[in-house]
XYZ file of C-alpha atoms in Angstrom:
398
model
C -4.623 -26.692 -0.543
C -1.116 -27.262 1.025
C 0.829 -27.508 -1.305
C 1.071 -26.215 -4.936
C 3.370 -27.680 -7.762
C 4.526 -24.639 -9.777
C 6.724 -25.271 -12.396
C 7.773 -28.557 -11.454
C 8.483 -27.128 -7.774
C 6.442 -27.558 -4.794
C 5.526 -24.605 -2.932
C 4.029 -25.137 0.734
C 1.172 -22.592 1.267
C 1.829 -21.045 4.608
C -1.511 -18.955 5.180
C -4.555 -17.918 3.115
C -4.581 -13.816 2.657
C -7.634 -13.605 1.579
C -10.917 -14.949 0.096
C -13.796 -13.386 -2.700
C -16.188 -14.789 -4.762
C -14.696 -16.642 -7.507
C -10.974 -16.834 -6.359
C -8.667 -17.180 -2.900
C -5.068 -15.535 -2.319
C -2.786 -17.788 -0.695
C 0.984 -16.951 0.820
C 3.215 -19.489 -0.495
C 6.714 -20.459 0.132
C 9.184 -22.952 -2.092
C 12.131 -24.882 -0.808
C 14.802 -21.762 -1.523
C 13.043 -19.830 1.033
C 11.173 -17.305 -2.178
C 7.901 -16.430 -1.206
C 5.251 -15.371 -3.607
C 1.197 -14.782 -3.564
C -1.140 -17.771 -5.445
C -4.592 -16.764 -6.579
C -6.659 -19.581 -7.353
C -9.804 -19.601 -8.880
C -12.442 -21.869 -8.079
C -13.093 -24.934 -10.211
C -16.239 -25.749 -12.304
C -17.959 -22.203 -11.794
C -18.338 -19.968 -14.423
C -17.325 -17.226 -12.748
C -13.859 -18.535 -11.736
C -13.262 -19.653 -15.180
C -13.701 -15.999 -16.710
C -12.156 -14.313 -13.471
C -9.262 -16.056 -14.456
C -8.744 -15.200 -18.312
C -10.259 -11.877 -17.591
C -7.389 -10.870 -14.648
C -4.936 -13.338 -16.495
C -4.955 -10.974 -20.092
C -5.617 -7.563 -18.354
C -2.227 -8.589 -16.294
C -0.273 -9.700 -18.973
C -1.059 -6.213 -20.642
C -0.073 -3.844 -18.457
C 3.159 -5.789 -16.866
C 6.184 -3.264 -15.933
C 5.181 -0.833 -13.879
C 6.393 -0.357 -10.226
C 3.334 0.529 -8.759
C 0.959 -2.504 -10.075
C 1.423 -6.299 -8.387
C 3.850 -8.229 -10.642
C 2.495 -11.271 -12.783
C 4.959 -14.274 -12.393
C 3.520 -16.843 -14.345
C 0.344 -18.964 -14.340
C -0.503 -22.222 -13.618
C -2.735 -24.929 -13.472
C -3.177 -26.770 -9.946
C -4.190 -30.426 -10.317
C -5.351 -31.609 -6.361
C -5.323 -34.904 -5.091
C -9.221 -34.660 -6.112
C -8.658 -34.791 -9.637
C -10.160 -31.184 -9.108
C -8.358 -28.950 -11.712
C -7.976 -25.057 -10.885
C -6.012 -22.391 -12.514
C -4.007 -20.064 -10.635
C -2.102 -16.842 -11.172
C 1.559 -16.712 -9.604
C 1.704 -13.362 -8.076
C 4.159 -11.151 -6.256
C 3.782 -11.029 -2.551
C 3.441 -7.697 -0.529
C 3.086 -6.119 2.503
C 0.371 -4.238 4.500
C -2.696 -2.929 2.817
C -4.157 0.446 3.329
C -7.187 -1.068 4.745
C -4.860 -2.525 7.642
C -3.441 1.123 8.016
C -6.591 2.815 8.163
C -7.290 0.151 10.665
C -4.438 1.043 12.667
C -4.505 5.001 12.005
C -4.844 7.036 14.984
C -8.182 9.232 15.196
C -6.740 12.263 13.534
C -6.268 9.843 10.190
C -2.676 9.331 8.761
C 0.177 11.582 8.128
C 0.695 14.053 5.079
C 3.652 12.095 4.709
C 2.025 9.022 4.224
C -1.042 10.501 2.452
C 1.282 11.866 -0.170
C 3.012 8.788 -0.476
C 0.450 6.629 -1.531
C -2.187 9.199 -3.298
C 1.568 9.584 -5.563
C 2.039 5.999 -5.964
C -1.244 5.418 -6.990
C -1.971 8.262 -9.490
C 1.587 7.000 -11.433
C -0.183 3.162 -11.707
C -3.963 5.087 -12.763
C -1.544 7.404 -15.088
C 0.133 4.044 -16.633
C -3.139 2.033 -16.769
C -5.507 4.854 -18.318
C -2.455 5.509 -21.398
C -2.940 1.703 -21.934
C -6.615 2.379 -22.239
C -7.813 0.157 -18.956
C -10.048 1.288 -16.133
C -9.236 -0.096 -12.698
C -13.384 -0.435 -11.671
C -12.407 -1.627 -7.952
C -10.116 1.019 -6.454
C -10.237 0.678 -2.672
C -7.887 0.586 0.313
C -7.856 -3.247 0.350
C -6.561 -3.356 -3.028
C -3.716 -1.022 -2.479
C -0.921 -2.609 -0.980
C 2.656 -1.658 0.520
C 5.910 -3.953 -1.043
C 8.373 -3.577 1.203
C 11.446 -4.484 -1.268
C 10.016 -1.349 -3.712
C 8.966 1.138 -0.964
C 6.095 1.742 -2.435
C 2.506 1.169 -2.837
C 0.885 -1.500 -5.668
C -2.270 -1.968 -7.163
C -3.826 -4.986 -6.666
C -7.163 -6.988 -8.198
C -8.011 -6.392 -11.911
C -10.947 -8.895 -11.750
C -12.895 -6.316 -12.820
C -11.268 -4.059 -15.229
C -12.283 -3.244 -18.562
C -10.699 -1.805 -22.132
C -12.087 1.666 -21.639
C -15.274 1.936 -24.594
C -15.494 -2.000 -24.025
C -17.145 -2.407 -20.767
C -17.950 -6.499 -20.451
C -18.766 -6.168 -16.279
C -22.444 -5.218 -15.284
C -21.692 -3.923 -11.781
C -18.566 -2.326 -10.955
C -16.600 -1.035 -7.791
C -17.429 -1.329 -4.161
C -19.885 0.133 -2.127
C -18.094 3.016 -0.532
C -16.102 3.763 -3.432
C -18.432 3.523 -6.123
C -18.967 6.914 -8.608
C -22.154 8.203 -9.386
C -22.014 7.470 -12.567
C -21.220 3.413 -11.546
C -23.939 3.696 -9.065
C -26.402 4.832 -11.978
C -25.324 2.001 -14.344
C -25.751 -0.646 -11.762
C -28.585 0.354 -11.172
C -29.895 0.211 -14.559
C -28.280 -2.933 -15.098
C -30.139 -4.371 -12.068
C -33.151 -2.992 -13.526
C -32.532 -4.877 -16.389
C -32.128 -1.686 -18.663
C -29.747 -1.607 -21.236
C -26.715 0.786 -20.358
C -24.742 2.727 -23.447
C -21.458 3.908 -23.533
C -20.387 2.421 -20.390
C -17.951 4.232 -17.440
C -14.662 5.780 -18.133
C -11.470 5.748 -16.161
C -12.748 9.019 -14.266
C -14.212 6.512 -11.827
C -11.025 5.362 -11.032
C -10.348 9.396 -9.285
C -13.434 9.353 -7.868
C -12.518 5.832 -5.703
C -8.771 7.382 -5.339
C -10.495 10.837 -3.455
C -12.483 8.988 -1.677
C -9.576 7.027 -0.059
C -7.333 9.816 0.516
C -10.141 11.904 2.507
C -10.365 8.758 4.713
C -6.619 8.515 4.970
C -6.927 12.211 6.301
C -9.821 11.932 8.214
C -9.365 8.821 9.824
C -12.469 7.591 9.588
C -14.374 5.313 7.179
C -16.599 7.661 4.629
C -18.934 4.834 3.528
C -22.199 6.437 5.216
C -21.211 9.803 4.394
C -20.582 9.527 0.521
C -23.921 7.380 0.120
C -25.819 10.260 1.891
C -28.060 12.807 0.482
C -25.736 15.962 1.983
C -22.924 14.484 0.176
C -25.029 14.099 -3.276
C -26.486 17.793 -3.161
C -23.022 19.525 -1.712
C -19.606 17.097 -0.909
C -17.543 20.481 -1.436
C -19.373 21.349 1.560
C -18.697 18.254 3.597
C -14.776 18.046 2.627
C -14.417 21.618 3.701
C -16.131 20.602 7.178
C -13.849 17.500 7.505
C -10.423 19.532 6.715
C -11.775 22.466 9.232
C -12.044 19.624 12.129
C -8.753 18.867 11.187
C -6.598 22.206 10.317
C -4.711 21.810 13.524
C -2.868 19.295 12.576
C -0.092 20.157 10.200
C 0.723 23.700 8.110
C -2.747 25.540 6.438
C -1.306 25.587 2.891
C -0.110 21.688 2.478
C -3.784 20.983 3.647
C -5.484 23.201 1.244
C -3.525 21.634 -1.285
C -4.694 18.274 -0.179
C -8.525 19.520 0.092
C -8.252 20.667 -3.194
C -6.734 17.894 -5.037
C -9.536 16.014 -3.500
C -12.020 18.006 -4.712
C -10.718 17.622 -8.009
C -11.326 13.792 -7.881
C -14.505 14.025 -6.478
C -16.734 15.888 -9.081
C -19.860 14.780 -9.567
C -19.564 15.190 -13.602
C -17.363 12.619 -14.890
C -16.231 14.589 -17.492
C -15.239 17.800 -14.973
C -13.210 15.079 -12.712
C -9.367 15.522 -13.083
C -7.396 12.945 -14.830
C -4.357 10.647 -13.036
C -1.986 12.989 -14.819
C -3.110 16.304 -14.517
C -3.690 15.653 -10.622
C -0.116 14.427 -10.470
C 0.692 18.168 -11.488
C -0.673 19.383 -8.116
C 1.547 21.657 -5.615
C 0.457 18.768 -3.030
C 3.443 16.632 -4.418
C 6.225 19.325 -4.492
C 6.166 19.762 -0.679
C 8.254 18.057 1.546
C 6.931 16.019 4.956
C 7.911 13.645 7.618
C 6.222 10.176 8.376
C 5.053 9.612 12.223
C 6.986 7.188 14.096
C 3.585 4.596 13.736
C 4.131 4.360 10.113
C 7.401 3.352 10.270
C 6.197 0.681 12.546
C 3.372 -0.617 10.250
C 5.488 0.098 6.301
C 8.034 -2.873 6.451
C 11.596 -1.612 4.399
C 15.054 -3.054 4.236
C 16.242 -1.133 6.794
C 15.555 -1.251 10.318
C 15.946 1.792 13.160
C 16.105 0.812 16.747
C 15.809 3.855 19.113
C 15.769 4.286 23.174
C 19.342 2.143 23.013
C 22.794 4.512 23.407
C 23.353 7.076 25.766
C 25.442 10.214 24.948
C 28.246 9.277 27.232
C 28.708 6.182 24.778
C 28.766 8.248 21.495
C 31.513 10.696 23.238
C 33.795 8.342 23.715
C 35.061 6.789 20.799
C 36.260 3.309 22.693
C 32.717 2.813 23.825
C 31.736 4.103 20.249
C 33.222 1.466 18.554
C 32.865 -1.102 21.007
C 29.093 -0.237 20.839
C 28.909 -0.592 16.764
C 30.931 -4.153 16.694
C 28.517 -5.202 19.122
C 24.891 -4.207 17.859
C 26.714 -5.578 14.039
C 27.004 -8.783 15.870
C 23.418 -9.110 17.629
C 22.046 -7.674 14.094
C 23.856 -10.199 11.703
C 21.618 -12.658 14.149
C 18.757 -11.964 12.448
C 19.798 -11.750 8.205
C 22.462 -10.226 6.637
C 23.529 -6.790 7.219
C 24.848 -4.537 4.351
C 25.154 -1.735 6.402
C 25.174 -0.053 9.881
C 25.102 3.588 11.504
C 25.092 5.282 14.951
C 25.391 9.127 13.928
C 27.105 10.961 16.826
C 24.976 14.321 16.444
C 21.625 15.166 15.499
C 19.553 14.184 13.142
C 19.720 10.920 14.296
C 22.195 10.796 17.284
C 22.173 7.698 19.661
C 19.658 6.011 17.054
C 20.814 2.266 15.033
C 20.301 2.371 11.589
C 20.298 -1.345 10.232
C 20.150 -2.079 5.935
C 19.965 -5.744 5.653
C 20.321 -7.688 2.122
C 16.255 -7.741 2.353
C 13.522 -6.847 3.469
C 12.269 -10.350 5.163
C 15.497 -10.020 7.188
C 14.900 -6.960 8.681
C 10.469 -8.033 9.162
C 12.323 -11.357 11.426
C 14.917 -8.437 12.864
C 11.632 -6.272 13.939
C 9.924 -9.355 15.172
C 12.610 -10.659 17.624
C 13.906 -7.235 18.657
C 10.824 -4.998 19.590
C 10.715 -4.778 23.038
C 13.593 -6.645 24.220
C 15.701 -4.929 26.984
C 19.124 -4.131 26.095
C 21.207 -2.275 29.454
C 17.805 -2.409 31.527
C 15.949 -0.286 28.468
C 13.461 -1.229 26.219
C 14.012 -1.510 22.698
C 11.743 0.529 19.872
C 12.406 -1.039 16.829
C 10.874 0.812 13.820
C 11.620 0.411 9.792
C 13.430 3.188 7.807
C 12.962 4.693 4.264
C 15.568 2.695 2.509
C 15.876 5.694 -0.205
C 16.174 8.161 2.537
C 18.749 6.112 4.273
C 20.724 5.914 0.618
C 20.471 9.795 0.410
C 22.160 9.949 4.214
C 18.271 11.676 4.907
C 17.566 10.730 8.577
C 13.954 12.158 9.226
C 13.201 14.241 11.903
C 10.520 11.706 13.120
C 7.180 13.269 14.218
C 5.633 11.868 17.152
């Protein structure tokens, strides 16, 4: 499609995001510049028809929460076909984690941003399991950054189920799928009847899965379907943190190879719950994202570095000269709540731009990165906007 009419407003659809079985995700735009996400379901197949109600009601249910995709509306899309398809109006984000561990370097991704996400995702699993749902399809491509939140969503509830009320044969993805899953499918395929039905302790199991790849770098899909993994995966997450040990403090690391652990029990009923692995020391220690994050994780504010020399920070003429000026190339871009040069350390020489959104400062990043400014080369990162708030300016890690 083109274009959709939502509400009695047309909405051009500027790319397709993505594409599955029974439904597309298309990026969509309406005339007062508001973006926002349209899954559409295809016409005429069974399958599209119950995809629909099914993701439609479990949506509706569990609306609220800051780390699951937000349900604008829904709507039915009549083409110039006379082909009839119903859609859900979604919020749109950012990056997904599949696109960072795309991007992650070969030691896998920060503690930082480990931490960040294995937090934001155990509050939506926490939220969902109290309201009695099971996720069924948790993997990095259904995990997704929002830039205007700071945080990281949960995405795709096409196959979630009322926990004791399983109505999907096969669940989760290869890769991600616990043993327990992989047992029922393969009953069901068998065409043996299957009782009782999975509980949301397969949603860990996918979760632990994702965070050893996030700290390994490295997808696990080979290793977790292998035999070694089966008979002993303590054994193989203990030989992936030892290759690894190097990289940041022993005791964060232990707690992150346990907490793992935790989720990755082979007995369903031994596997930690969302809110008792929220409880773990991993959480209460504090870490630093790498500069490459902050490249990747779109946020309000924007940090340009490799710009001001210190003879321009001592001298308060060229100080101030040097703020009106990068307020005036900034406000090029979006508007601009706010702007800092700190003089000293954390921080010194760097810019520090909060603009009124974050699809200012995504157009800022765009048209800046790289430019020269005084014969140098602009680095133009994002910036926690809560850490900017709290006057925190990271000592970045390289």
């Amino acid at each position: 499609p083109v274009l959709f009419e939502i509400f009695g407003e047309l909405w051009t659809v500027q790319s397709r995001l993505g594409q599955g079985v029974s439904a597309s995700v298309y990026r969509v735009s309406s005339g007062r510049a508001s973006t926002a996400a349209v899954k559409e379901f295809q016409a005429d197949t069974q399958g599209g028809d119950y995809g629909y109600h099914k993701e439609r009601s479990v949506l509706e249910d569990i609306q609220g929460h800051k780390n699951i995709v937000t349900l604008y509306g829904v709507f039915t899309n009549h083409s110039c076909m006379g082909v009839s398809t119903r859609c859900l109006l979604l919020e749109l984000l950012d990056v997904s984690l599949s696109e960072l561990l795309m991007r992650a370097s070969p030691q896998g991704h920060s503690m930082w941003l480990i931490q960040h996400c294995a937090r934001d995702i155990l509050e939506a699993l926490a939220f969902l399991h109290r309201e009695g749902y099971v996720h069924a399809d948790l993997k990095p491509r259904n995990i997704l950054w929002s830039a205007d939140d700071e945080c990281f969503k949960l995405i795709d509830f096409g196959l979630s189920f009322k926990e004791g009320n399983q109505d999907v044969k096969y669940i989760q993805t290869d890769g991600y799928r616990a043993p327990e899953a992989e047992l029922q499918n393969s009953l069901a395929q068998a065409g043996l009847e299957v009782e009782g039905g999975c509980t949301a302790a397969v949603d860990l199991w996918s979760l632990g899965v994702v965070l050893l790849e996030m700290f390994s770098g490295i997808k696990l899909k080979d290793t977790v379907r292998s035999k070694e993994w089966k008979d002993n995966s303590a054994a193989i997450i203990d030989h992936v943190f030892a290759k690894n040990m190097l990289r940041c403090p022993a005791i964060p690391v232990y707690h992150l190879r346990d907490l793992i652990k935790s989720m990755v029990v082979n007995n369903p009923t031994q596997r930690c719950t969302a809110e008792a692995a929220l409880l773990s020391p991993f959480f209460s220690i504090p870490f630093a994202p790498h500069i490459q994050e902050l490249v990747l994780l779109p946020s309000p504010v924007l940090r340009l570095i490799n710009l001001i020399d210190d003879d321009h920070l001592n001298n308060d003429e060229e100080y101030e000269d040097i703020m009106d000026d990068m307020k005036e190339e900034c406000q090029k871009y979006g508007s601009v709540v706010s702007l800092l040069i700190p003089r000293e350390n954390p921080g010194k020489g760097q810019v520090y731009v909060e603009y009124a959104n974050s699809s200012d400062s995504k157009e800022a990043q765009r048209l800046l990165m790289g430019r020269t400014f005084d014969g140098k080369f602009v680095v133009a990162t994002f910036y926690p906007l809560s850490a900017y708030k709290r006057g925190y300016l990271y000592q970045i890690v390289q």
